[in-house]
Coordinates of C-alpha atoms and ligand atoms in Angstrom, one line a residue:
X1 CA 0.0 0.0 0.0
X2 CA 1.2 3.6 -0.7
X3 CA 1.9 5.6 2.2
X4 CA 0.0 8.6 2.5
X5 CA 1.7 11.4 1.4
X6 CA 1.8 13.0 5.0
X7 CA 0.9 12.1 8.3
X8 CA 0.8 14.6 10.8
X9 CA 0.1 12.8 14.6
X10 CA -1.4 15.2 17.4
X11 CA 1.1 18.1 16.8
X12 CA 1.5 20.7 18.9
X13 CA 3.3 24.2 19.0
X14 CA 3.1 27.5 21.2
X15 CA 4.4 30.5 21.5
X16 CA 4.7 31.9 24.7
X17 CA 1.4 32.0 26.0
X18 CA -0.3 31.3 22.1
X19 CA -1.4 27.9 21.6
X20 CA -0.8 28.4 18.2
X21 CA -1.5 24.2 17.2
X22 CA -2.9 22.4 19.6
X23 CA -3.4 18.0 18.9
X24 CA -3.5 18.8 15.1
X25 CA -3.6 14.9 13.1
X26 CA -4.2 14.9 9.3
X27 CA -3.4 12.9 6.6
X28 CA -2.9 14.1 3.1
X29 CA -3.1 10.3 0.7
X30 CA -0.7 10.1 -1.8
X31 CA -2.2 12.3 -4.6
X32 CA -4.4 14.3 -3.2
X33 CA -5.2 17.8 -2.2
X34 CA -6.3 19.0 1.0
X35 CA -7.2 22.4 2.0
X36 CA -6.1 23.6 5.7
X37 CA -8.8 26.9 6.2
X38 CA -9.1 28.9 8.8
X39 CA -9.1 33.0 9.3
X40 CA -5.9 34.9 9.8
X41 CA -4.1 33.6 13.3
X42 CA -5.4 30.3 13.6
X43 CA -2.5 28.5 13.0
X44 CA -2.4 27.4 9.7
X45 CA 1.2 28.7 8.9
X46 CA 2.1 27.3 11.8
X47 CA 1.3 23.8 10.6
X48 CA 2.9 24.3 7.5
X49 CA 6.1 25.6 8.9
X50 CA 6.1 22.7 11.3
X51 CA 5.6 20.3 8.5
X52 CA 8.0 22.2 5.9
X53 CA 11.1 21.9 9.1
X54 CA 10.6 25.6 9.4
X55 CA 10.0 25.4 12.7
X56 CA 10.1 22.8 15.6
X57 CA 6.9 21.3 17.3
X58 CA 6.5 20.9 20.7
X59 CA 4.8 17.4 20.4
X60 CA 3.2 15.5 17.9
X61 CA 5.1 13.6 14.4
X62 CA 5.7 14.4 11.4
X63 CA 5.4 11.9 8.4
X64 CA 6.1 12.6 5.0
X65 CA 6.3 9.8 2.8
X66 CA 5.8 7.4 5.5
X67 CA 9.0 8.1 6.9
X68 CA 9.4 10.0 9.9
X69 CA 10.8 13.5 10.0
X70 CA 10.6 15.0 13.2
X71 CA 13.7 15.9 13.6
X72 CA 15.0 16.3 10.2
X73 CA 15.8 19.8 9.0
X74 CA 14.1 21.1 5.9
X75 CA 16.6 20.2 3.4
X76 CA 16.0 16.3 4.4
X77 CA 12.2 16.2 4.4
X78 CA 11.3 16.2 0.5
X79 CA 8.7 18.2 0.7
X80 CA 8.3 20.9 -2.2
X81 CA 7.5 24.6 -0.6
X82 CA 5.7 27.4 -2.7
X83 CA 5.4 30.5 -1.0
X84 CA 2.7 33.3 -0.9
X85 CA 5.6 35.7 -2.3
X86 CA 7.0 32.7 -4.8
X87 CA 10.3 34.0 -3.5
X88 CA 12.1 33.5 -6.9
X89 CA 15.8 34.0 -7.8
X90 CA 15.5 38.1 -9.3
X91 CA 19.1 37.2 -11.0
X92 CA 18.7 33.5 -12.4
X93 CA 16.5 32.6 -15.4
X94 CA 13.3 30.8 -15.0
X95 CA 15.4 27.2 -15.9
X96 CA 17.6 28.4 -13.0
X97 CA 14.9 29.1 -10.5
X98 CA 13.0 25.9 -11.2
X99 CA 16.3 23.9 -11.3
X100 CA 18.1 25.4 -8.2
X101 CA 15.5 22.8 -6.1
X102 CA 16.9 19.6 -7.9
X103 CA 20.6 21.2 -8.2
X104 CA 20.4 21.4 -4.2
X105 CA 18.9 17.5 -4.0
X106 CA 22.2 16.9 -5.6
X107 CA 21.1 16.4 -9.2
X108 CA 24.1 17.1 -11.9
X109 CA 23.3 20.4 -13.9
X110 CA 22.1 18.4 -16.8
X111 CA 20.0 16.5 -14.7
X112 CA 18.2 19.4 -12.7
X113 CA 17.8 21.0 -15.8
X114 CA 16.1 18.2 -17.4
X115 CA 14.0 17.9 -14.1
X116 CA 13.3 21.9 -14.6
X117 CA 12.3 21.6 -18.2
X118 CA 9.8 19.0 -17.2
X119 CA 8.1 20.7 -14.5
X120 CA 7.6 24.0 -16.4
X121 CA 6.1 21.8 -19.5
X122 CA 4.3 20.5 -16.5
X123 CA 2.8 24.5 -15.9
X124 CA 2.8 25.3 -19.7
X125 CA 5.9 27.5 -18.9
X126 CA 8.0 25.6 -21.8
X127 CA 8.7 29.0 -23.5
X128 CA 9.5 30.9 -21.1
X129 CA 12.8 29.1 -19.6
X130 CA 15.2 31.7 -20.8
X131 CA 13.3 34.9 -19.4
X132 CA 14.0 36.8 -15.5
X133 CA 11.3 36.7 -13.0
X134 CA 10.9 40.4 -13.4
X135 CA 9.4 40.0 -17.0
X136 CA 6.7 37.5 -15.6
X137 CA 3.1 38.3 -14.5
X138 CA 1.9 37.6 -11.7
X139 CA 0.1 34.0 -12.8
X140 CA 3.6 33.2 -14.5
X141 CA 5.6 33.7 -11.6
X142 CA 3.4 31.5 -9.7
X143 CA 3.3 28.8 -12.1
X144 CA 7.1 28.9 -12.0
X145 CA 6.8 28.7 -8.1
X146 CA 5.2 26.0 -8.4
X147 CA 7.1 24.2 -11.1
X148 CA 10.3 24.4 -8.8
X149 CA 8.5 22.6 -6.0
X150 CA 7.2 20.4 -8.8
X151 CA 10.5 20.0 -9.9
X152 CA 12.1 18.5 -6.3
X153 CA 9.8 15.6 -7.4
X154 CA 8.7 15.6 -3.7
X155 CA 5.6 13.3 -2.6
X156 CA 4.5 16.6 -1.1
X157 CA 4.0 20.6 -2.1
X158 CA 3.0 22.7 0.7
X159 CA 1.1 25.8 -0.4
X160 CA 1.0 29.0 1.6
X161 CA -1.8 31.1 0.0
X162 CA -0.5 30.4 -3.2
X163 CA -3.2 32.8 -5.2
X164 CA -3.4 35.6 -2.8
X165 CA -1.0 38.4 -4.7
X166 CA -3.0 38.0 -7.6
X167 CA -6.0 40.1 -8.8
X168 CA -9.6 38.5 -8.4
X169 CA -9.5 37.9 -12.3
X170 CA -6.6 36.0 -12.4
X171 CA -7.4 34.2 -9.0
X172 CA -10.3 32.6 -10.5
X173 CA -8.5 31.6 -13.4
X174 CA -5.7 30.2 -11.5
X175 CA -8.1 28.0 -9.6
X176 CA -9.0 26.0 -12.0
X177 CA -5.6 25.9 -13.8
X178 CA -4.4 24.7 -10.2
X179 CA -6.8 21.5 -9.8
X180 CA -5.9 20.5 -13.2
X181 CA -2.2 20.9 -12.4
X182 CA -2.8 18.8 -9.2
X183 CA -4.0 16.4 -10.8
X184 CA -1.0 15.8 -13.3
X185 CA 1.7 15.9 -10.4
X186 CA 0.2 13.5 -8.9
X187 CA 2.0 14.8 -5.0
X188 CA 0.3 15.1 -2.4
X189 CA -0.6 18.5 -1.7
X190 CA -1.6 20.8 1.5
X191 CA -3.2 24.0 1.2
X192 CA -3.1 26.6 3.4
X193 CA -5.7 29.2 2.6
X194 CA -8.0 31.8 4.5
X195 CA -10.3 31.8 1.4
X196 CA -13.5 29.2 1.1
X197 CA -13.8 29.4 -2.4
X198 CA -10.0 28.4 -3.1
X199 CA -10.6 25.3 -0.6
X200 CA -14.3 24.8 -2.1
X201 CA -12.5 24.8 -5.7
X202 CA -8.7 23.3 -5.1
X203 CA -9.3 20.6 -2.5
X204 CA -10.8 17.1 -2.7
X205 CA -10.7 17.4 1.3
X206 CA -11.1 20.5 4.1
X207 CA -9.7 20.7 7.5
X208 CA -11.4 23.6 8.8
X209 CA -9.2 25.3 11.7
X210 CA -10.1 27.9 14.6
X211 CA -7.6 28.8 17.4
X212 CA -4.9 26.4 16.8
X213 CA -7.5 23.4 16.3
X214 CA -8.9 21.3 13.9
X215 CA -12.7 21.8 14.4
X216 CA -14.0 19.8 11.0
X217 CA -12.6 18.0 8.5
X218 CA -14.1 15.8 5.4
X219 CA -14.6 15.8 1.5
X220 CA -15.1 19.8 0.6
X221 CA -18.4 19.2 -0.4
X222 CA -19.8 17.7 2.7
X223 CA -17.8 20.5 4.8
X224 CA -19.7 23.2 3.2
X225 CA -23.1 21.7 2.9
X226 CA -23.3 20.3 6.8
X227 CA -20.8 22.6 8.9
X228 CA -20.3 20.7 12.1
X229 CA -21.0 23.8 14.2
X230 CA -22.3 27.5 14.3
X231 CA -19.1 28.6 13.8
X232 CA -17.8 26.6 11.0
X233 CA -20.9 27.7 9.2
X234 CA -20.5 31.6 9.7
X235 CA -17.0 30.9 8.4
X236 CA -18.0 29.8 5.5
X237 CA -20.5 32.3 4.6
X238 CA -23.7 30.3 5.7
X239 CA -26.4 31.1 7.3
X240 CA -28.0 33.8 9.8
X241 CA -31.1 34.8 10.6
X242 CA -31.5 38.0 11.5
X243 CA -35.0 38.5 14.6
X244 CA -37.9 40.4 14.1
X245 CA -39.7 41.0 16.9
X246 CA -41.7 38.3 18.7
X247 CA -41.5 34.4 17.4
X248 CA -42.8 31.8 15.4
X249 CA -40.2 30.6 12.5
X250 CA -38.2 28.3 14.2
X251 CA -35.3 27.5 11.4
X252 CA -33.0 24.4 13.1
X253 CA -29.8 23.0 11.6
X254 CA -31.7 20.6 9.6
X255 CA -33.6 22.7 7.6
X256 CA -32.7 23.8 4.0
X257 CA -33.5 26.7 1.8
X258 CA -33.2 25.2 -1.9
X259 CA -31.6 27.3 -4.5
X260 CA -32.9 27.7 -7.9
X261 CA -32.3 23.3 -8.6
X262 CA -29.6 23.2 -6.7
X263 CA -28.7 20.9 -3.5
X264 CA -30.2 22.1 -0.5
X265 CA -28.5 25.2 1.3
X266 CA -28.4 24.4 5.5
X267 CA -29.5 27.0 7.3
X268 CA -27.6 26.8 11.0
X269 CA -28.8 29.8 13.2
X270 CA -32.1 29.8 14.3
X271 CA -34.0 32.9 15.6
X272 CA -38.0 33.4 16.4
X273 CA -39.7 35.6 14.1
X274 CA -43.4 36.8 13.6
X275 CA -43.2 39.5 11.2
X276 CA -40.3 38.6 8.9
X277 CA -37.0 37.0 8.8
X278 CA -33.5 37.7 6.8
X279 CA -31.6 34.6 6.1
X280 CA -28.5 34.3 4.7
X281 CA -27.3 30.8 3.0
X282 CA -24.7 29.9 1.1
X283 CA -24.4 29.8 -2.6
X284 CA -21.3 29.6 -5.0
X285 CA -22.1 32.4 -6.2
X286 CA -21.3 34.4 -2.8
X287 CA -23.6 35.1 0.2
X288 CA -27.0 35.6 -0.5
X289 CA -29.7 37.8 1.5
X290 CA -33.1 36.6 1.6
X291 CA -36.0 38.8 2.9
X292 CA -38.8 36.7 4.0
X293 CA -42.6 37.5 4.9
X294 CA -44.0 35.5 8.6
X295 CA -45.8 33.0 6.4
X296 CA -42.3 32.3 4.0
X297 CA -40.1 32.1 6.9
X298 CA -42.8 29.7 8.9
X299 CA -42.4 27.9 5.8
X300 CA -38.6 27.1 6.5
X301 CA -39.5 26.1 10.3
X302 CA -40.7 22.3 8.9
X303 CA -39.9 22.2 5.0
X304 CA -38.0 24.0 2.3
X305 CA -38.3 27.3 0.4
X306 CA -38.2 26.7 -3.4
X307 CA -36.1 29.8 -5.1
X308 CA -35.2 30.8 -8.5
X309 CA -31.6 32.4 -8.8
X310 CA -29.8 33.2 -11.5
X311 CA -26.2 34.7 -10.5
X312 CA -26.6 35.4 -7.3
X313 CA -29.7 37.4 -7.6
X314 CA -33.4 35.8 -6.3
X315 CA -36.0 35.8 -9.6
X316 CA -38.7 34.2 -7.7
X317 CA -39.8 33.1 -4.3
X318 CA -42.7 31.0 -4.5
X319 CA -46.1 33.6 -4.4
X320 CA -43.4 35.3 -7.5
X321 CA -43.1 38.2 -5.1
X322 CA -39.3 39.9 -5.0
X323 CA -37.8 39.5 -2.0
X324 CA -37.1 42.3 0.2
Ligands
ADP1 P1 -2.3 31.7 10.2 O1 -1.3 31.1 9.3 O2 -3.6 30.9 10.3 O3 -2.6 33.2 9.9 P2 -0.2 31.6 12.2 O4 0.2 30.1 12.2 O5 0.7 32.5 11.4 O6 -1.7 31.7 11.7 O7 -0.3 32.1 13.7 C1 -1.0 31.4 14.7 C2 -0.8 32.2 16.0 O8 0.5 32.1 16.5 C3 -1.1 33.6 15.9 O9 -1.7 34.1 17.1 C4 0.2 34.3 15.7 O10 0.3 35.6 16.2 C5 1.1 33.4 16.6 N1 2.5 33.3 16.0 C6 2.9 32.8 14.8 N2 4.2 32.8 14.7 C7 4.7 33.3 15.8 C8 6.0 33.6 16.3 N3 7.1 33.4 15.5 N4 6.1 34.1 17.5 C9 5.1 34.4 18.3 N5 3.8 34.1 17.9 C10 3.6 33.6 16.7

């Protein structure tokens, strides 16, 4: 059987006083892609230095490969870094940068070249071997990034925000470049990212993490359509329902609004309403605002709430009255 392509066994770091990762386990299988999400502080850079060597854990192990590195320094873990800066070589070519990984492995020029060459066919970088990192865009530069990890031929890449110095444009483009790109690798990959959509549209698996902790983790899709708790769900954009005075809508975990066709949106606060309610769910689109009349949002309390939406915007509710 293939080892996964990292282990990670109830690690633990502070600083000071800052639990920064506190029991974290998580397994990235050989080949796949995992997201680690969580807002700014919670840890997640922690993790990945811990993992990349970078920095030392209190408890817990490291595997990579099925081999233990604990107490390995970076250069010995084989594991492929890209950083949220790329951190390229200004002075060497594009075949330098992506070449310097293998070169310091120990590979023979022609061999880290031939490595380099590979991994930027790999990105669709082929033609661009010869130019400086200064006359790249910003999507170039991090497809070069990545082809230099790419190019260690690690059984892991760790990714530190690897879209966000891009414009939203390019971002989305990336995205799906990215998962495609994954796929051809074939490494393992872990994710670090503070942004849903790049988990939701990168990752075969989330592990959602608040305060040094993982609080959910499980196949992207399932993550975002049950959150495990209030919290995960406001993270991600899901519901709330904003009171009216007085009560009857009772909306519970378990109920759903239903998008347009689309799977069923959970809506996870709950708040007693008698005159109206404003419930937020989540769509891919981005947030969406519903305003709903006593007798719509005691329609949620025990069923579901048919909508049309076409990008993001409500057509219809079901009387065909716009909402709001
Ligand atoms: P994230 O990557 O999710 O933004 P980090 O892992 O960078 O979070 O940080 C987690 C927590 O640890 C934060 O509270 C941060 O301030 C703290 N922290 C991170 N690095 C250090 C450090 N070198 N010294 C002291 N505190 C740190």
């Amino acid at each position: 059987m293939t080892s996964p392509a990292l282990s990670l066994h109830h690690l633990s770091k502070r600083y000071g006083p800052t639990r920064a990762a506190e029991d974290v386990s998580l397994t990235v299988g050989a080949g796949e892609t995992v997201a680690l999400l969580g807002p700014s502080g919670c840890g997640k850079s922690t993790v990945l230095r811990c993992v990349a060597g970078l920095e030392r854990p209190d408890a817990g192990r490291v595997e990579v490969g099925g081999r233990d590195v604990t107490g390995l320094p970076p250069e010995a873990r084989h594991v492929g870094l890209v950083f949220q800066d790329y951190a390229l070589f200004p002075h060497l070519t594009v075949l330098g940068n992506v070449a310097y990984g293998p070169r310091m492995r120990g590979a023979g020029r022609r061999e880290a070249e031939a490595r380099a060459r590979e991994a930027l066919a790999l990105v669709g970088l082929e033609a661009l071997a010869g130019r400086k990192p200064a006359q790249l865009s910003g999507g170039q530069a991090q497809r070069v990034a990545l082809a230099r990890a790419v190019a260690t031929h690690s059984p892991l890449l760790l990714l530190d925000e690897p879209l966000s110095n891009l414009d939203e444009q390019l971002r989305a483009r990336l995205r799906s470049d990215l998962r495609g790109l994954f796929g051809r690798v074939g490494a393992g990959v872990l994710l670090v990212t503070h942004d849903q959509r790049e988990a939701l549209a990168l990752a075969a698996r989330v592990a959602v993490m608040r305060a040094g902790r993982l609080v959910q983790v499980g196949p992207a899709a399932e993550v975002f359509a049950r959150p495990a708790t209030a919290w995960v769900a406001a993270f991600l954009g899901h519901a709330n329902v904003l009171p009216g005075p007085g009560g009857v809508a009772r909306l519970v975990p378990e109920d759903a609004v239903r998008l347009g066709e689309g799977d069923p949106c959970p809506v996870t606060a709950h708040q007693p309403t008698d005159t109206g309610a404003e419930v937020t769910v989540a769509h891919p689109l981005g947030p969406l605002t519903l305003h709903l009349s006593a007798r719509e949002a005691a329609g949620i309390g025990g069923g579901r709430l048919r909508l049309s939406v076409h990008e993001g915007r409500v057509l219809t509710l079901p009387d065909d009255r716009e909402p709001g």
